[in-house]
XYZ file of C-alpha atoms in Angstrom:
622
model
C 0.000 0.000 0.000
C 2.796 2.054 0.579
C 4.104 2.130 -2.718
C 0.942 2.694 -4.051
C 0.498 5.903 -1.679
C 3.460 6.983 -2.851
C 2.769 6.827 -6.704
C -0.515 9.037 -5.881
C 1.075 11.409 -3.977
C 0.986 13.825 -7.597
C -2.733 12.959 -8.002
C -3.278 13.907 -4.349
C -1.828 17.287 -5.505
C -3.994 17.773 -7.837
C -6.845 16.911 -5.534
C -6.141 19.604 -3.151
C -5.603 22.246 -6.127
C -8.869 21.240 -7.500
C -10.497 21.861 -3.667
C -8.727 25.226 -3.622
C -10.297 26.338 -6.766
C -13.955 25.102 -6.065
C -13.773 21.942 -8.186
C -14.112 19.837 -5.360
C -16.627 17.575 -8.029
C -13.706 17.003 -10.246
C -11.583 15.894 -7.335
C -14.665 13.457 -6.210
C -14.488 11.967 -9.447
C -10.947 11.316 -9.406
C -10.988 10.077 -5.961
C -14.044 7.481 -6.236
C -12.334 6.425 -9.766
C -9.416 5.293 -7.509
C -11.279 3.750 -4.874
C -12.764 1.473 -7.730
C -9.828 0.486 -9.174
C -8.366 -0.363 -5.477
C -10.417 -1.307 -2.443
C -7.429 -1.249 -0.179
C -7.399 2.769 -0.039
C -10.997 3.068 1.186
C -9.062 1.940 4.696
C -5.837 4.297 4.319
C -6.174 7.341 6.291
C -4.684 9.638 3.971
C -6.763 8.670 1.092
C -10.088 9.226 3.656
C -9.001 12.397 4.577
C -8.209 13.483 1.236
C -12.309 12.217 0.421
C -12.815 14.314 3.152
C -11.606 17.692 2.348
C -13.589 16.751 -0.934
C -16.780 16.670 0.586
C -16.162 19.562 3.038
C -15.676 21.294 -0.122
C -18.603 19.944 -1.815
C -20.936 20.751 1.372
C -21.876 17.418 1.918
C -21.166 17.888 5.693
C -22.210 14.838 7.474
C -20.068 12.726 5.052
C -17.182 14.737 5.832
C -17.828 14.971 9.621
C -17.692 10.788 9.179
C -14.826 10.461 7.139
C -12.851 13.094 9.191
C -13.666 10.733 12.223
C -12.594 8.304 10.894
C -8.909 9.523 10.305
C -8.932 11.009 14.063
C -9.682 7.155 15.149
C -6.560 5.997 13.424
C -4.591 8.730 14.108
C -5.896 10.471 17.459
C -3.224 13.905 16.925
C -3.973 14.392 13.382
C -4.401 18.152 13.150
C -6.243 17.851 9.434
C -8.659 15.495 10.769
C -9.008 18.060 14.095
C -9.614 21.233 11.933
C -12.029 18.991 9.531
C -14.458 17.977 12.009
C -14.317 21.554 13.491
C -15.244 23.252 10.014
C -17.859 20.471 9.381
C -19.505 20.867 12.961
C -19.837 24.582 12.268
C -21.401 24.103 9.069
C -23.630 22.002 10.216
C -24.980 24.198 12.965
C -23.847 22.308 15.995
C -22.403 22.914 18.999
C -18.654 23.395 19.374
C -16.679 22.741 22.523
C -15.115 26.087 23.000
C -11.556 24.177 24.702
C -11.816 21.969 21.500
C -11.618 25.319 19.260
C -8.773 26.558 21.177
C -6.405 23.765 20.861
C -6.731 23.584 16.917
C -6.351 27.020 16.405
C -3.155 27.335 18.792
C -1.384 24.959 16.791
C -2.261 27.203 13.628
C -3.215 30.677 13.971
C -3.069 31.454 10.267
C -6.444 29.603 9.754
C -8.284 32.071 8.010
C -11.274 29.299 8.429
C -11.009 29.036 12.159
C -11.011 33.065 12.551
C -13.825 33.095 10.957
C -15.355 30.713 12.598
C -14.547 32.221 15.965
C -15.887 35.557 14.555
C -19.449 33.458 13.744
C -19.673 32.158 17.134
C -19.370 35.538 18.343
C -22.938 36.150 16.537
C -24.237 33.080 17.624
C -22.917 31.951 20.523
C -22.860 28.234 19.565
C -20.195 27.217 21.669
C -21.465 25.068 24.588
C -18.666 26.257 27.124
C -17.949 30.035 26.368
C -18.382 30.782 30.042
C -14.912 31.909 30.443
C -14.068 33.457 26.881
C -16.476 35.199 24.485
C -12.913 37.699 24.462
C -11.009 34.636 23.149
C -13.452 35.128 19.973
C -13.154 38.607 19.899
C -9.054 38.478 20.219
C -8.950 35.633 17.642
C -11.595 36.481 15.023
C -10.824 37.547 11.208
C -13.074 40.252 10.813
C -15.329 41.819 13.580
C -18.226 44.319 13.231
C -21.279 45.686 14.697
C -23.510 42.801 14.797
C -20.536 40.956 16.179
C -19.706 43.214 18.986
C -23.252 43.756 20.020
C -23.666 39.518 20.643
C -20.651 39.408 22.260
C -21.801 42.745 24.990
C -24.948 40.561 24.937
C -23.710 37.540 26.026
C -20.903 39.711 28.736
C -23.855 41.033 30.342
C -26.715 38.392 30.402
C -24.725 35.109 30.987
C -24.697 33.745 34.653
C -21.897 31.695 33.439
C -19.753 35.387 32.502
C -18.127 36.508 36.442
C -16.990 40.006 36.973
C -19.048 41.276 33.515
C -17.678 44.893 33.959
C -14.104 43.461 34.005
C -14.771 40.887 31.399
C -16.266 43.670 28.892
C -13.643 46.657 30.027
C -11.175 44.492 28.881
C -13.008 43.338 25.624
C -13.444 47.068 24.721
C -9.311 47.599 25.193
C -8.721 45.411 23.104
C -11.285 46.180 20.545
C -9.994 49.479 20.639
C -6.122 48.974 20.903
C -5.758 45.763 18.740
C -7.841 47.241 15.709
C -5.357 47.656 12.687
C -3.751 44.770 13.607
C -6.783 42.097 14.066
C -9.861 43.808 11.942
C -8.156 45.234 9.292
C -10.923 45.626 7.158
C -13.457 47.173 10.262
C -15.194 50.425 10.536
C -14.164 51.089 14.272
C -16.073 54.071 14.157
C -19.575 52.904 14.093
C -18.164 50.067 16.878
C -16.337 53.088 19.472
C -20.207 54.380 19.116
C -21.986 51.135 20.556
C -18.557 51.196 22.999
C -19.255 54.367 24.204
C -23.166 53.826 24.708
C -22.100 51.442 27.560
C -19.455 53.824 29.341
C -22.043 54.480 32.204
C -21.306 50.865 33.316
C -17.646 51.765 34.324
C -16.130 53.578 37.141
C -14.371 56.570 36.268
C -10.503 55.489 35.834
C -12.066 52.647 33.427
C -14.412 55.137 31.881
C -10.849 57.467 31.780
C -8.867 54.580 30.059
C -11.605 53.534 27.450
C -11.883 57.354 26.133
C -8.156 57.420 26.015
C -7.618 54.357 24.206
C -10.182 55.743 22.074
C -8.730 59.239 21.448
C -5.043 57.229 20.525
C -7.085 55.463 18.000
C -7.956 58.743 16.545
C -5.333 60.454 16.536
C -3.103 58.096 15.016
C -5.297 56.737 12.181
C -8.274 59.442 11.565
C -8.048 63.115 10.990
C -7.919 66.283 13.087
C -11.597 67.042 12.381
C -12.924 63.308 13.055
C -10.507 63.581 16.193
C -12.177 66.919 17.441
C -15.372 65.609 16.677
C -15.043 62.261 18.820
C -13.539 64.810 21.900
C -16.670 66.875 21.360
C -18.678 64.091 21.750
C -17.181 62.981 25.056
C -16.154 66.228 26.800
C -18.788 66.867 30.119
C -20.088 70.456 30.345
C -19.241 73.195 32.740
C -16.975 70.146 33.717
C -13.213 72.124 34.311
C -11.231 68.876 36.041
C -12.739 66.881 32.581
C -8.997 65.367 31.457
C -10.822 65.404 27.957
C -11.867 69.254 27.933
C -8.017 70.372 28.380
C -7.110 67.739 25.503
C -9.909 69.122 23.494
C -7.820 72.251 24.086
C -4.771 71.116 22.945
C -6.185 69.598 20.507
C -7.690 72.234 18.975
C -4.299 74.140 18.652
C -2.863 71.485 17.046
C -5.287 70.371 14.476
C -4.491 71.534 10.771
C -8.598 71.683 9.560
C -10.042 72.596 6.041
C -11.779 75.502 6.158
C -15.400 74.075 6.104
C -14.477 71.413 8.880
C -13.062 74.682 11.054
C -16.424 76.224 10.489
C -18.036 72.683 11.466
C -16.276 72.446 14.348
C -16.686 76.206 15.475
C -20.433 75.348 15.328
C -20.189 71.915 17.306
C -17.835 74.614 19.825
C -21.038 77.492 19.618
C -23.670 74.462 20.492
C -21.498 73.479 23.418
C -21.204 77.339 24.951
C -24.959 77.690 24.936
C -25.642 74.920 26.709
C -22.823 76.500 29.193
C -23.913 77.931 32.233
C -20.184 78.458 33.770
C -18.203 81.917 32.754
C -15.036 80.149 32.969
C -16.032 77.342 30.373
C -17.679 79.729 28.083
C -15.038 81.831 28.125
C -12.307 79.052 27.370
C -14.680 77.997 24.434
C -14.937 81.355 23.124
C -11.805 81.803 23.362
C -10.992 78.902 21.053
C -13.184 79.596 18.878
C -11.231 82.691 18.695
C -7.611 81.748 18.359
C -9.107 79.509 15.075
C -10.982 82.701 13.460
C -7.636 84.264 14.342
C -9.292 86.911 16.155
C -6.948 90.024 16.981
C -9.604 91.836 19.060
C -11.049 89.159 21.420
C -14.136 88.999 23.631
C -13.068 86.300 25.518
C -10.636 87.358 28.554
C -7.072 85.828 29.339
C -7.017 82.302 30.747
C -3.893 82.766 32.285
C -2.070 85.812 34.330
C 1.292 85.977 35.133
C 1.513 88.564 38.080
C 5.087 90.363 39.095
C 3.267 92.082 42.226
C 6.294 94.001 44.107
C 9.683 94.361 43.584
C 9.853 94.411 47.498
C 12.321 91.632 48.878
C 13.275 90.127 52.045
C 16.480 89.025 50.211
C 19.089 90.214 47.502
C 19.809 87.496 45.241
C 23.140 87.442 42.869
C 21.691 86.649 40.000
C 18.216 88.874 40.166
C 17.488 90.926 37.207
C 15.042 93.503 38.144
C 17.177 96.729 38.821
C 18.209 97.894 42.398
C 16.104 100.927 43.174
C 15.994 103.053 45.961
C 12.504 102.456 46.410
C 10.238 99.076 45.324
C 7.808 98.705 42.605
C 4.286 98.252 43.252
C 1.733 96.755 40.595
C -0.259 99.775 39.923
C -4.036 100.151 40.358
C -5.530 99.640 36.855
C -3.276 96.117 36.484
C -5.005 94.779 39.898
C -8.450 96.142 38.605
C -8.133 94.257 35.496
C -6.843 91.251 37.479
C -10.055 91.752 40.046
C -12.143 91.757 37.116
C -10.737 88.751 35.156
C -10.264 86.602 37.736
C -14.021 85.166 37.541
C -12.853 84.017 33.921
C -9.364 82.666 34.309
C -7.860 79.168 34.634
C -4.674 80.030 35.731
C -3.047 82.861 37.954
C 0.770 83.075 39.116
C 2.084 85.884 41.828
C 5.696 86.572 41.946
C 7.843 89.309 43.821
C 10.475 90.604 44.603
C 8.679 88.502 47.877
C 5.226 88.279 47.476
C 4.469 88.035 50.720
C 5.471 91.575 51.411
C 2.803 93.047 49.119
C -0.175 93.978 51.368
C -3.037 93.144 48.825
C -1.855 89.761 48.312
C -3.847 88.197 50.486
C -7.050 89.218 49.597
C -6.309 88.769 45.429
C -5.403 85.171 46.760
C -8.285 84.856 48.192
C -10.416 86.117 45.369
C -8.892 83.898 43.238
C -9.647 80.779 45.567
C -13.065 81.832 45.809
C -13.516 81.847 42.175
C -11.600 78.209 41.784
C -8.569 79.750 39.728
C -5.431 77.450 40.161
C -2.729 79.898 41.887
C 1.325 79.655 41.758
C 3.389 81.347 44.269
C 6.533 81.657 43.644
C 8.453 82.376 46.929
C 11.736 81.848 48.578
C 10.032 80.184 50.930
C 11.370 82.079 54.059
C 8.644 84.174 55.223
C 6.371 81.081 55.101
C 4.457 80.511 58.527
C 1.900 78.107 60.239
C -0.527 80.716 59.314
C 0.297 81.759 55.962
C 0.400 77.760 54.933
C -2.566 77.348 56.578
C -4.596 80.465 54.392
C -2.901 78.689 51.034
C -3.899 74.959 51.462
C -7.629 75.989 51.267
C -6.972 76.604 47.865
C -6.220 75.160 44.249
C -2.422 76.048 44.790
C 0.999 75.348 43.670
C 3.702 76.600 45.855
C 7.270 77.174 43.883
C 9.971 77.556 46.676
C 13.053 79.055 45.103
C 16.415 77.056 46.257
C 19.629 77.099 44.408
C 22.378 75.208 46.869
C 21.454 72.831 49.683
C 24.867 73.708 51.013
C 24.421 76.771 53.624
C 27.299 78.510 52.777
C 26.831 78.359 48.922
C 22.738 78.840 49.645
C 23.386 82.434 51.812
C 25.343 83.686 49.357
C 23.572 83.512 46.309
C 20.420 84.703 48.060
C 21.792 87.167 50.385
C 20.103 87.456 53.560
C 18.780 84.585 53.584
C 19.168 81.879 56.551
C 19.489 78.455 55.340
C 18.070 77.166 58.389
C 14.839 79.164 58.708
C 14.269 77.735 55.253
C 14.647 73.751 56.650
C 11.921 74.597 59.469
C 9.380 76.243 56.974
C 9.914 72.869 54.354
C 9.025 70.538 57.300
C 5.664 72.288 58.192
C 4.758 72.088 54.340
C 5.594 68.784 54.117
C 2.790 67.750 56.054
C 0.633 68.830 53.468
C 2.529 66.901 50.721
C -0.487 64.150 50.022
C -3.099 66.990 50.304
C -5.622 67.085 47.228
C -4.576 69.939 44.454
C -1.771 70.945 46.139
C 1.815 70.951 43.881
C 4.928 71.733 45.470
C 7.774 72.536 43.413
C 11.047 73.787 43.730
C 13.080 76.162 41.312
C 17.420 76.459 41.263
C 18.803 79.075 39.436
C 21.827 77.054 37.645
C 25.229 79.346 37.727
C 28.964 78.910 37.657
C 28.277 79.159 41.803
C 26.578 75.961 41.585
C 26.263 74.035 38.435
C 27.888 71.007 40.062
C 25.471 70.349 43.003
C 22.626 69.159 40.719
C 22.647 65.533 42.521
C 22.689 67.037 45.658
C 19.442 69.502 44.580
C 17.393 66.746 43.295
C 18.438 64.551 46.222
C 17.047 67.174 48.565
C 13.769 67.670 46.512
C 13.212 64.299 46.628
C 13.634 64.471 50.838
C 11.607 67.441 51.391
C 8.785 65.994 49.041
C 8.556 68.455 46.153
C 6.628 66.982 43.206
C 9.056 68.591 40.960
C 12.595 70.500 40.638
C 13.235 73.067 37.650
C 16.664 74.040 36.561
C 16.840 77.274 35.175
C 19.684 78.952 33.595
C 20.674 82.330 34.369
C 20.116 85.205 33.237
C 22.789 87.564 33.327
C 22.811 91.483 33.136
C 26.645 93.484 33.202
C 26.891 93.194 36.849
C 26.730 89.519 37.564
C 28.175 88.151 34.507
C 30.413 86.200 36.589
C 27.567 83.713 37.053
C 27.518 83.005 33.264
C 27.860 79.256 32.466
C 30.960 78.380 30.171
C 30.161 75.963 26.942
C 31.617 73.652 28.775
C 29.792 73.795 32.318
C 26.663 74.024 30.144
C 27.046 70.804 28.376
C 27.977 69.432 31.631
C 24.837 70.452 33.312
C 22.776 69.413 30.158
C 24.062 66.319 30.448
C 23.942 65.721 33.985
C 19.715 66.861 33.902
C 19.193 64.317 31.330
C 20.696 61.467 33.375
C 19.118 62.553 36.562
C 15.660 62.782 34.767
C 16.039 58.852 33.655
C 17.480 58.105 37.115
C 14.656 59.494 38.963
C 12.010 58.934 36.391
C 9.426 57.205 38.370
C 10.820 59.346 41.589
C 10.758 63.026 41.302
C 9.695 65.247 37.867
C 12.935 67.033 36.550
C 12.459 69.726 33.812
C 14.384 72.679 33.055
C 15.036 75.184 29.922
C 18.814 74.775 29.512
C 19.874 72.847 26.159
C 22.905 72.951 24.141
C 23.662 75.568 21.477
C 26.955 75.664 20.157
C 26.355 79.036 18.094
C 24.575 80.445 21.581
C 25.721 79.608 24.780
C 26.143 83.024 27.035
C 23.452 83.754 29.320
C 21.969 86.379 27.046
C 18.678 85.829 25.114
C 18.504 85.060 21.439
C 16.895 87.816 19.891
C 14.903 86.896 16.383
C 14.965 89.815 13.870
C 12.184 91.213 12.865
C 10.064 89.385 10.301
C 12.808 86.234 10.593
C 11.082 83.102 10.582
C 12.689 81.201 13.618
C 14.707 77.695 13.513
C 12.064 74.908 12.654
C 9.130 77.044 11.671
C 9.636 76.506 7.890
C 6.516 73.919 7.488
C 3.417 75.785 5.490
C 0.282 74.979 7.340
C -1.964 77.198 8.879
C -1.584 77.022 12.725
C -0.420 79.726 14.417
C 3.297 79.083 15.587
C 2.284 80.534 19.519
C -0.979 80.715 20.924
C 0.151 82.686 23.906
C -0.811 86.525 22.528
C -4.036 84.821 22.599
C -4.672 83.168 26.216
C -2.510 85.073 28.557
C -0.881 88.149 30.091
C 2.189 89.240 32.007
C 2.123 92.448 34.354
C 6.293 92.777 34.620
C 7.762 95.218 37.150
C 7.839 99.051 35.866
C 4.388 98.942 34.427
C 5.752 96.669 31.912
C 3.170 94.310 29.661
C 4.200 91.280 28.457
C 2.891 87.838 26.971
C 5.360 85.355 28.476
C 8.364 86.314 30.837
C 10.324 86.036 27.551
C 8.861 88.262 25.718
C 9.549 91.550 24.649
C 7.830 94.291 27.014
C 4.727 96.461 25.847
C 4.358 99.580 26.923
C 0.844 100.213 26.744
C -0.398 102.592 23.631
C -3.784 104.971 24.522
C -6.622 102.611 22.528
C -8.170 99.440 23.583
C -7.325 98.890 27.540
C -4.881 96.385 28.326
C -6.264 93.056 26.745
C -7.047 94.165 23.628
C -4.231 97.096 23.692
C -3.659 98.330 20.189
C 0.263 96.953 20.754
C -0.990 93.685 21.656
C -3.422 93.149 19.112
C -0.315 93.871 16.624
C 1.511 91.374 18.216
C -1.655 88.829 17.366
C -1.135 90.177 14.292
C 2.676 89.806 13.494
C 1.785 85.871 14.874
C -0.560 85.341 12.188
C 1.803 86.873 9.343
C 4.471 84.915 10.958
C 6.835 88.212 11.346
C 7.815 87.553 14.986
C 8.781 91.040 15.576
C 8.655 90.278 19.299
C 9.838 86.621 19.624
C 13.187 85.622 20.611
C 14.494 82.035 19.992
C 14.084 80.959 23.571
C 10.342 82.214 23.688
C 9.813 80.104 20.210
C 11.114 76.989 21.833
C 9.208 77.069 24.469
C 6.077 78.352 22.759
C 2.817 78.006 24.612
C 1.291 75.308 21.919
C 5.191 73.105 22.784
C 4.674 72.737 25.991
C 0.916 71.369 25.737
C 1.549 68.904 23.103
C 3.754 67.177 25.750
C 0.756 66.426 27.692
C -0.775 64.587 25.168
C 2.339 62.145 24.495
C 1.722 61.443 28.621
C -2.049 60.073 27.750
């Protein structure tokens, strides 16, 4: 018989060709032809299971289901025989033992006949033991759609035999979601993320936070900035500020290139939203953004964010500070804290600086304002005049305290900050310490990086990381003709730019470590880059139509001498007669040299740490 097998082996070739191409009644013929002229291979497995495959492919299912049974007798690990009786159960509408399923298709997960069959069953729900795994189906399948998805949440949710259904379909969803391109290549996920997200009432809200993620990284990797925006206006909450999903609409917004009939569609969907609005802070964020993509130069909406430089007064007299010594302090004048009273209502974010702010003796109260109205408030402070008290007042609030600390050695600390006392400064970080685990409260520490002490970066994050700060910024110095001692050289700077970037991997999961020192070997003195006017800066060749900054357009910086600026980089505004302060005819022409992309009042610093930068990092963190 052997020999005999072997002299067939070309017709058996044939057979299966003939199956392949749907002439499965040619390849009967041949096969019953032989079985005349030889008795013997009605017995020999290979010839049965070659019959077999014949009638599978001729639909004559309960022959096949015999004949494949036949084989598995003989030859119990036969895989052919395995995935023959599992096609021909299937097609004949009968029950399929889920455990039997798996082991075939481990063995060969190319099956395109098995994936579909697991897709089927995810419609039908044939399988007589699926209590543990209608997500093997979905994780397995060959093509998966809306019918398919609906049987399986079906099944999640009614089955006794389905424990810990919110689990069990949370994790279903993920991978729906995540595994798309890969598994259901041919799928419109769109119409299923619609059925997904008619069921996100059944989660808590970090699974109800991890779906609409997942969901926005599908989006924004394979559909465009208008069917992204659209999916974020679907999901964000009204009147909802702590929403993650309203800030990344935001951002989103700001980054999105649009045609100009899906800006107008989207400006609509943004309208619709407002009017349903009944908090001034989320319209005015809205209108605002609606703003910034008419490119508005006279807005109605107010600032979101204020940067405030209330006093020049000090307690201290740092090295490196760059607001000129007077003979007597600066005070913010009366129509900045008028606007500030009557934008606060409005704003998002507020940050008070000195000189010491502390010493400023309507502090308090525009603190407390500010609270009131839910704004989230920076102080930036040495930290010295902090007391029980004082702590006390800012802890009731949305606040981020920013203690400034450039040495942890005394000596090296009393000298750059001048009058300072190291240890006064130890007793006022252990009181706030206490408050380290308290709800909205960020506390950060700031060094001033200088030839004094561009070596004791371990030692600064080391101590940050003791006193409980959520995060340490090194910032370089800025020098003016009296201090240029304090200048980095090219090669401290590459030093300390190296150093950062192995303490940030270091401490990674620790401490956050930022800062706005980086290497540039045609710029490395302390001095700002200025950009000329109408130069287009480094990396701002591409042509779209997004503005390069977005700052002119969401925020304001009261600087000491009655000085307006948009960032702390900037270059200062003195205010011109028309249009108040927000809408100040200088600052609408700095909207306006944005737009035409002149940057008359942009250095290269500013650019690189343009307002629009910064956010698109807290997207990649999603």
């Amino acid at each position: 018989m052997g020999y005999i097998m072997d002299n067939l082996k070309d017709t058996f070739e044939k057979i299966r060709q003939l199956n392949i191409t749907g002439e499965s009644e040619v390849a009967f013929k041949i096969l019953s032809d032989l079985a005349d002229n030889n008795s013997g291979l009605k017995k020999d497995p290979i010839f049965i299971l070659e019959m077999a495959q014949t009638l599978l492919g001729m639909s004559k299912f309960n022959e096949a289901l015999k004949c494949f049974q036949k084989v598995l007798d003989t030859e119990s690990n036969n895989i052919y025989a395995k995935k023959g009786i599992l096609k021909s159960t299937h097609k004949l509408n009968q029950p399929i033992q889920l455990e039997f399923l798996k082991e075939i298709f481990e063995l060969d997960k190319d099956d395109v006949d098995i994936k579909n069959i697991l897709s089927d069953l995810l419609i039908k729900n044939r399988q007589s033991n699926a209590s543990n795994n209608p997500i093997y189906c979905l994780k397995n399948s060959q093509l998966i759609d809306k019918e398919q998805i609906i049987s399986a949440i079906n099944y999640i949710l009614n089955s006794s035999a389905v424990l810990n259904k919110e689990i069990v379909l949370f994790d279903a969803f993920i991978h729906i979601i995540t595994n798309n391109k890969i598994l259901y290549p041919d799928t419109n996920l769109t119409e299923i993320i619609d059925i997904i997200l008619s069921y996100i009432h059944i989660f808590d809200y970090d699974r109800e936070t991890e779906l609409k993620k997942n969901i926005f990284k599908y989006y924004k990797i394979y559909k465009s900035d208008y069917e992204t925006l659209k999916y974020l206006l679907k999901i964000v909450k009204t009147d909802n500020l702590d929403d993650i999903f309203f800030e990344i609409l935001s951002v989103t917004l700001k980054e999105s290139n649009l045609k100009s009939n899906e800006k107008d569609k989207i400006i609509y969907r943004l309208n619709v939203l407002r009017k349903k609005s009944q908090n001034l802070k989320f319209k005015n964020i809205l209108l605002n953004e609606i703003e910034i993509l008419q490119k508005k130069t006279l807005l109605k909406s107010k600032p979101r964010k204020i940067h405030v430089l209330l006093t020049t007064a000090c307690n201290l007299k740092c090295i490196m500070c760059y607001i000129p010594k007077k003979s007597s302090a600066y005070e913010i004048n009366r129509q900045f804290i008028d606007f500030i009273v009557d934008t606060i209502p409005y704003l998002e974010n507020i940050t008070w600086q000195g000189g010491e702010v502390f010493l400023h003796n309507k502090f308090q109260d525009l603190f407390e304002l500010a609270g009131k109205h839910n704004v989230k408030q920076n102080i930036i402070t040495s930290g010295l005049l902090l007391n029980q008290k004082i702590i006390d007042s800012v802890m009731k609030y949305n606040t981020e305290l920013t203690i400034s600390i450039d040495s942890v050695d005394k000596q090296t600390y009393e000298k750059i900050r001048c009058g300072a006392n190291f240890k006064q400064l130890l007793k006022n970080l252990e009181i706030i310490k206490k408050y380290k685990n308290k709800k909205y409260f960020n506390y950060n520490m700031t060094s001033v990086i200088m030839s004094l002490n561009y070596n004791q970066l371990d030692s600064l994050v080391d101590f940050a990381i003791s006193h409980g700060f959520n995060l340490v910024s090194f910032q370089k110095v800025i020098c003016n003709h009296d201090n240029k001692f304090l200048s980095l050289t090219k090669e401290q700077e590459k030093e300390v730019f190296k150093n950062i970037n192995k303490l940030k991997r270091k401490y990674e999961n620790v401490i956050k470590i930022q800062t706005d020192i980086s290497v540039d070997e045609q710029n490395s003195s302390c001095e700002l880059p200025e950009i000329q006017n109408n130069e287009v800066p480094k990396e701002n060749k591409n042509n779209d139509d997004t503005l390069f900054c977005f700052a002119p357009w969401t925020q304001i910086f009261f600087d000491f001498d009655n000085v307006v600026k948009i960032d702390c980089n900037s270059i200062p505004l003195m205010l011109a007669s028309k249009g108040g302060i927000w809408n100040n005819e200088n600052i609408v022409t700095y909207r306006k040299s944005i737009i035409d992309k002149k940057f008359t009042y942009c250095n290269q610093f500013c650019y690189d740490n343009a307002d629009h930068r910064t956010k698109t990092k807290k997207l990649s963190d999603i």
